[in-house]
Tab-separated table of C-alpha atoms in Angstrom:
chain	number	residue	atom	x	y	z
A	115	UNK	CA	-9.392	-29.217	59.006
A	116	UNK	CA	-5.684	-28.372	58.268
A	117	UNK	CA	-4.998	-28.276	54.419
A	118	UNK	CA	-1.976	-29.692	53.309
A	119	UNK	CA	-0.057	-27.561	50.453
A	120	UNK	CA	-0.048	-29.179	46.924
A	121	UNK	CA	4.247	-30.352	46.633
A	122	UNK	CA	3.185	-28.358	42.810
A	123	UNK	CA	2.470	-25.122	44.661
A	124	UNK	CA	5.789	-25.537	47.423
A	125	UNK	CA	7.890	-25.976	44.771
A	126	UNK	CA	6.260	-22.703	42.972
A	127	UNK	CA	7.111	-21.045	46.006
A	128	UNK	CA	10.535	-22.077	46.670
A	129	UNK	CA	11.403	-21.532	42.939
A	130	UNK	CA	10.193	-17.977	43.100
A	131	UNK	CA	11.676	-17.208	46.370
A	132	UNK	CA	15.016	-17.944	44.773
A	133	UNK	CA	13.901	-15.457	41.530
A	134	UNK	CA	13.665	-12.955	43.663
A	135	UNK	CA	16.317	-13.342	45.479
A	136	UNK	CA	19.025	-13.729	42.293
A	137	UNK	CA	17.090	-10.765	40.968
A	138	UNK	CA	18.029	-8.369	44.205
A	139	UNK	CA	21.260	-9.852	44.241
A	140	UNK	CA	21.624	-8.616	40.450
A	141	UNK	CA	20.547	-5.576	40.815
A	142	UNK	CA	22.934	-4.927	44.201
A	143	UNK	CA	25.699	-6.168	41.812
A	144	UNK	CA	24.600	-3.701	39.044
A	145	UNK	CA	24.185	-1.000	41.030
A	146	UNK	CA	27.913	-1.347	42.937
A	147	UNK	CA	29.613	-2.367	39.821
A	148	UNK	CA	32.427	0.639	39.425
A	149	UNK	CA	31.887	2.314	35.897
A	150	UNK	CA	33.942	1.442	32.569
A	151	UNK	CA	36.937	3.175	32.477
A	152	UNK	CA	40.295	3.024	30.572
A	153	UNK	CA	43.099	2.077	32.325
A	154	UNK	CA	45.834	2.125	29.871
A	155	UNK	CA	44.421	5.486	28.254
A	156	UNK	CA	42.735	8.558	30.494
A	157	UNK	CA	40.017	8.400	33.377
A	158	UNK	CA	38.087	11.327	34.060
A	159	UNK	CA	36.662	11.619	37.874
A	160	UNK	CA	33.905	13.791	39.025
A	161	UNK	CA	31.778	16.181	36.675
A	162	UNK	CA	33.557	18.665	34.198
A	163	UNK	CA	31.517	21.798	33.345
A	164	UNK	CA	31.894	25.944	32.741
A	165	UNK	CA	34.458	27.075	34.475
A	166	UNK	CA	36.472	24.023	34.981
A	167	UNK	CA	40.304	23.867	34.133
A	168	UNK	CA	43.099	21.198	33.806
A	169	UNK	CA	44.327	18.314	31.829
A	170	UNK	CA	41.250	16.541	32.563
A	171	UNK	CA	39.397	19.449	30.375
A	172	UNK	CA	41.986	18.837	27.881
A	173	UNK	CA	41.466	15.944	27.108
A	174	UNK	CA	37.789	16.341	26.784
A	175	UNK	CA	38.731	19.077	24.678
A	176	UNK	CA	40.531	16.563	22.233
A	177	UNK	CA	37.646	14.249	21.941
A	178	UNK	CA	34.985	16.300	21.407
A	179	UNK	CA	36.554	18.941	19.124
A	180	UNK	CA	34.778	17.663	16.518
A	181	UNK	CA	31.435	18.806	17.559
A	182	UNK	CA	32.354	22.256	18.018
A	183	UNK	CA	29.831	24.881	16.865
A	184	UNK	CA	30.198	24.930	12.929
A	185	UNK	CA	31.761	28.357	11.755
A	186	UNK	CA	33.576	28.462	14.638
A	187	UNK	CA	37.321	27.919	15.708
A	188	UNK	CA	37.387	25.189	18.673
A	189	UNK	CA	40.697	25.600	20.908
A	190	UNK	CA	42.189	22.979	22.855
A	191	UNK	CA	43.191	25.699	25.779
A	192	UNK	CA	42.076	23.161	29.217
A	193	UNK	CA	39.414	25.825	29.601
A	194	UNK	CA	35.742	24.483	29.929
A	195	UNK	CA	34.399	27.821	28.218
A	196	UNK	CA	30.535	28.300	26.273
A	197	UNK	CA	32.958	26.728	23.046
A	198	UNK	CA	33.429	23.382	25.266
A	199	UNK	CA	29.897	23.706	26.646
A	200	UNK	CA	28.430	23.562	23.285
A	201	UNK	CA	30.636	20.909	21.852
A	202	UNK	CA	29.505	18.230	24.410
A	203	UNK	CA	26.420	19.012	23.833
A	204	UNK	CA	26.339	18.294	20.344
A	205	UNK	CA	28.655	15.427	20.935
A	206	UNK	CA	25.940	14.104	24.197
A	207	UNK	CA	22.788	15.041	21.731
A	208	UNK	CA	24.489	12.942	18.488
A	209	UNK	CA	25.469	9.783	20.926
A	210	UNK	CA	21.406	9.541	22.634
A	211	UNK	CA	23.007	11.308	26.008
A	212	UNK	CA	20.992	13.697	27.973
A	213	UNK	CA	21.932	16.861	26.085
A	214	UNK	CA	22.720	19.466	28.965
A	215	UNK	CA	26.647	20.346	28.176
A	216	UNK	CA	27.934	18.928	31.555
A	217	UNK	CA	30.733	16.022	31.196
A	218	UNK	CA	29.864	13.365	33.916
A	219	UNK	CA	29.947	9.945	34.577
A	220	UNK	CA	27.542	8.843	31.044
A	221	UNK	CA	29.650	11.265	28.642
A	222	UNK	CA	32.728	9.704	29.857
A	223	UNK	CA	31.437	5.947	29.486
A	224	UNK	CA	30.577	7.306	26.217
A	225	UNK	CA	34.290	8.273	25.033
A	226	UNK	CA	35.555	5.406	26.691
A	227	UNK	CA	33.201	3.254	24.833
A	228	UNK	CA	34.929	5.404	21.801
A	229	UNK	CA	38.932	4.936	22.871
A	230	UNK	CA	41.328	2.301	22.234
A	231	UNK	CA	43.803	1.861	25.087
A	232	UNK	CA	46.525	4.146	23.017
A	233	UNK	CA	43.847	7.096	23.186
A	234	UNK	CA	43.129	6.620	19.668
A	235	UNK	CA	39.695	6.764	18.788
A	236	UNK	CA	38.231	3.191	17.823
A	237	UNK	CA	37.907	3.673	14.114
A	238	UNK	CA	41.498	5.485	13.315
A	239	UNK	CA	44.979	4.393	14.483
A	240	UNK	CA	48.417	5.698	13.829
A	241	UNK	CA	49.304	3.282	11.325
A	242	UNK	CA	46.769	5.152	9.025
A	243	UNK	CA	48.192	8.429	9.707
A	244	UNK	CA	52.380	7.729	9.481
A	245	UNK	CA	54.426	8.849	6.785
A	246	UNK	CA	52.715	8.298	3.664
A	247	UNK	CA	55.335	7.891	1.676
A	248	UNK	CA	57.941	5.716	3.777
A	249	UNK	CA	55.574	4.894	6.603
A	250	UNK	CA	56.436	5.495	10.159
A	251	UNK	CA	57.919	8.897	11.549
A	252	UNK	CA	60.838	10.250	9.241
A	253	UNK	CA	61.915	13.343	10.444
A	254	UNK	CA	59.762	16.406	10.646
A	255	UNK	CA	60.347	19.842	9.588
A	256	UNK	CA	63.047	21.465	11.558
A	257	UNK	CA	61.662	23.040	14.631
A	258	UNK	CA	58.622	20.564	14.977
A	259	UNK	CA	58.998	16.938	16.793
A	260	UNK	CA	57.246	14.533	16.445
A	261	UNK	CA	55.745	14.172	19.737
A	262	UNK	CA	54.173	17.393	18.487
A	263	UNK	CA	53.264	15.891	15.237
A	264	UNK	CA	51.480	13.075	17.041
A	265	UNK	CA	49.863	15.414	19.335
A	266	UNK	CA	47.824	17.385	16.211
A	267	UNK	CA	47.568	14.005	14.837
A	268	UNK	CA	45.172	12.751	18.171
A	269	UNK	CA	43.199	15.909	17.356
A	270	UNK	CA	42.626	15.471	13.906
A	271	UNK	CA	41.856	11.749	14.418
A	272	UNK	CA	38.995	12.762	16.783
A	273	UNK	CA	37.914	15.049	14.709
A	274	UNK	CA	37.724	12.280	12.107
A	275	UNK	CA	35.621	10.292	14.762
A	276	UNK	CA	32.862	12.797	14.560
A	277	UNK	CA	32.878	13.055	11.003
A	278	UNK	CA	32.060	9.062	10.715
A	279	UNK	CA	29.853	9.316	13.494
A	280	UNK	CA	27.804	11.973	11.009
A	281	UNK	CA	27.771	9.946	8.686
A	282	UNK	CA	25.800	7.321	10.071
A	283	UNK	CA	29.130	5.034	11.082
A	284	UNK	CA	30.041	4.328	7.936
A	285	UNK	CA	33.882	3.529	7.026
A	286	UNK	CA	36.511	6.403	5.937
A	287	UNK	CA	39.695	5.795	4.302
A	288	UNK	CA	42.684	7.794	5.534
A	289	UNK	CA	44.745	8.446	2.279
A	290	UNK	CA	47.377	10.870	3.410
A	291	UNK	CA	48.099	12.548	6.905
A	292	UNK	CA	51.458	13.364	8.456
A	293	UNK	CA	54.211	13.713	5.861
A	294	UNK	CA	57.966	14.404	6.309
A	295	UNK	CA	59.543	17.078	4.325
A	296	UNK	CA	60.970	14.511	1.445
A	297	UNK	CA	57.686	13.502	1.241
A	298	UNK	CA	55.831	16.640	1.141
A	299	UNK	CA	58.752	17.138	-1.431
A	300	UNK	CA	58.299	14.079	-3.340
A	301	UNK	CA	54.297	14.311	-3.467
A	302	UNK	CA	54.611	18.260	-4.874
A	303	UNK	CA	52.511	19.528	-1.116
A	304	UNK	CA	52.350	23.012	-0.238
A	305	UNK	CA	56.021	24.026	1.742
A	306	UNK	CA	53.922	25.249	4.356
A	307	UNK	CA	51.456	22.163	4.517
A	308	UNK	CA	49.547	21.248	7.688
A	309	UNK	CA	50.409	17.746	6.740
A	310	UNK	CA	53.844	18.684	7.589
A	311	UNK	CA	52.676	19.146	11.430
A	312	UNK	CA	49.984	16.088	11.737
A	313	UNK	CA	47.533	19.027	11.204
A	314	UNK	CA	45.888	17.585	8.287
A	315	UNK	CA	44.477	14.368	6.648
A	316	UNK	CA	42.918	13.544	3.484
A	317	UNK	CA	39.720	10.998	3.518
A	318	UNK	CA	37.898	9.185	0.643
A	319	UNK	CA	34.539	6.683	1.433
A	320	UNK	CA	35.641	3.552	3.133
A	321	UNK	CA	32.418	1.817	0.941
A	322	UNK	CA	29.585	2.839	-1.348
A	323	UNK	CA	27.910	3.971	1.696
A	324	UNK	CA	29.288	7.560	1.540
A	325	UNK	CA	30.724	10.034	-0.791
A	326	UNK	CA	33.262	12.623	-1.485
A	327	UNK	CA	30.400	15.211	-1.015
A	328	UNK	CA	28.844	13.716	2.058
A	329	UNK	CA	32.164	13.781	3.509
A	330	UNK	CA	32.780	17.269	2.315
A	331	UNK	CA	29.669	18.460	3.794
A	332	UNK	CA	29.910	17.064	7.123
A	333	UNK	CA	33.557	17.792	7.786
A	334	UNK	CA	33.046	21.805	7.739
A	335	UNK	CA	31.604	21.663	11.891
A	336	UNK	CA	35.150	19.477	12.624
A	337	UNK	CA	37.755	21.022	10.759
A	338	UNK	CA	38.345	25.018	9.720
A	339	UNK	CA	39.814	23.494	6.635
A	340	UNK	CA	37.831	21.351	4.283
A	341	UNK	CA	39.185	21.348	0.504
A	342	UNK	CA	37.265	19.048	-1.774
A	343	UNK	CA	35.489	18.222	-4.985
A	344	UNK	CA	35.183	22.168	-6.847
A	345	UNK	CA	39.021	22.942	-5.956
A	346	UNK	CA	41.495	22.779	-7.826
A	347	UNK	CA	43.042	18.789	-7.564
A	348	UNK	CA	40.986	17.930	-4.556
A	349	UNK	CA	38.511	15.824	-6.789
A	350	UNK	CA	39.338	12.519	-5.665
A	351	UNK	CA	39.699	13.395	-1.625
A	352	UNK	CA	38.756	15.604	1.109
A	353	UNK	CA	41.190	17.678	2.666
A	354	UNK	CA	40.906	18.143	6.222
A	355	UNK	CA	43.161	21.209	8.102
A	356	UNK	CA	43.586	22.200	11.928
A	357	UNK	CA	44.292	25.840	11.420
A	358	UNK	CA	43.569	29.221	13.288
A	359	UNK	CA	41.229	29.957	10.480
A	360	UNK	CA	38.497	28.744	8.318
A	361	UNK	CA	38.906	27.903	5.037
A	362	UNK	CA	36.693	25.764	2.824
A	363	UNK	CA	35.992	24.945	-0.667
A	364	UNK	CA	34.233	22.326	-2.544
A	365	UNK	CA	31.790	24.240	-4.710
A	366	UNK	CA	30.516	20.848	-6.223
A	367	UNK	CA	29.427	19.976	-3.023
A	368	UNK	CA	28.478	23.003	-1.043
């Protein structure tokens, strides 16, 4: 005797025929789909590692800078050297990547996951780093532009990036940064500042989260110079240098 299918169990069937097929077809869509990149900012292509050179190590240079091996001087030089290799590995380590010091496809989806389309990283932006006393770009120091200016400026940024990152994400405050001459004047800053070349920025805690001292503390891997709570009129912010040596003090907090 021929048994005649329940219409309960067809209609079982059909519907998961059709799972299975919009699963497959998801999957073939996932697996095709081209990987996040930024368009107005910088795509990488291919794999960076030791021994690669270029812009394209350059700019991973600038990004990553920030997780440089602490004690150590981190150049931006387009050479993918043991200095670079370590760096994204901290920076692959901190972000859940697999930690092996290689820049491929999943570190770059990383920094652009990180990058607004002006390069900027997501958390700081150039109006938080402009002239601090007459906001946007006065002037510079003669024999600096300010292309240059804006060029440290990326770097210390970045470098910022890594800082918050350390500190669980929580917010930072940029209180001072790049400063023209009649304001390094006006504010009584060193003649030979960094702030004078974008190569410096002062942070407080953006919330109760954090505090001068945490910031203090985990600044001194990102930046050779870290000024804080202990020196003389750095009680109330963090200074933060690029510089070609290391020099940090904030003997209440380290």
């Amino acid at each position: 005797m021929r048994l005649i299918p329940r219409p309960g169990r067809r209609l079982g069937t059909v519907i998961g025929s059709l799972l299975v097929t919009l699963a497959t077809s998801l999957v073939a869509i996932t697996s095709t789909a081209a990987p996040a990149h930024a368009d107005a900012c910088y795509t990488w292509s291919g794999t960076l590692q030791q021994g690669s050179t270029g812009n394209a190590v350059t700019q991973l240079q600038i990004r990553v800078a920030g997780w440089a091996a602490s004690g150590t001087i981190f150049s931006i030089d387009g050479s993918y050297g043991p200095a670079t290799t370590t760096a994204v590995r901290n920076f692959q380590a901190a972000y859940g990547l697999s930690a092996d010091g290689v820049a491929g496809t999943n570190t770059f989806n990383k920094l652009y996951a990180l990058q607004d389309d002006d390069c900027t990283p997501i958390h700081f932006d150039w109006s938080e780093v402009d002239d601090v006393c007459y906001g946007g770009w006065p002037t510079p120091i003669s024999g600096v532009t300010i292309a240059q200016v804006k060029a440290n400026l990326m770097q210390a940024m970045w470098r910022a990036e890594a800082i918050r990152h350390r500190l669980g994400d929580n917010p930072l405050r940029v209180t001072s940064a790049y400063r023209s001459k009649a304001c390094n004047d006006a504010v009584g800053g060193a003649s030979n500042s960094n702030h004078l070349y974008g190569r410096a920025m002062d942070l407080v805690p953006g919330s109760s989260a954090t505090t001068m001292c945490g910031i203090a503390r985990a600044s001194r891997q990102s930046f050779p110079q870290v000024l804080g709570p202990g020196y003389p009129d750095h009680s109330d912010h963090i200074h933060l240098g690029i510089q070609s040596s290391i020099y940090q003090s904030a003997s209440q907090c380290f």
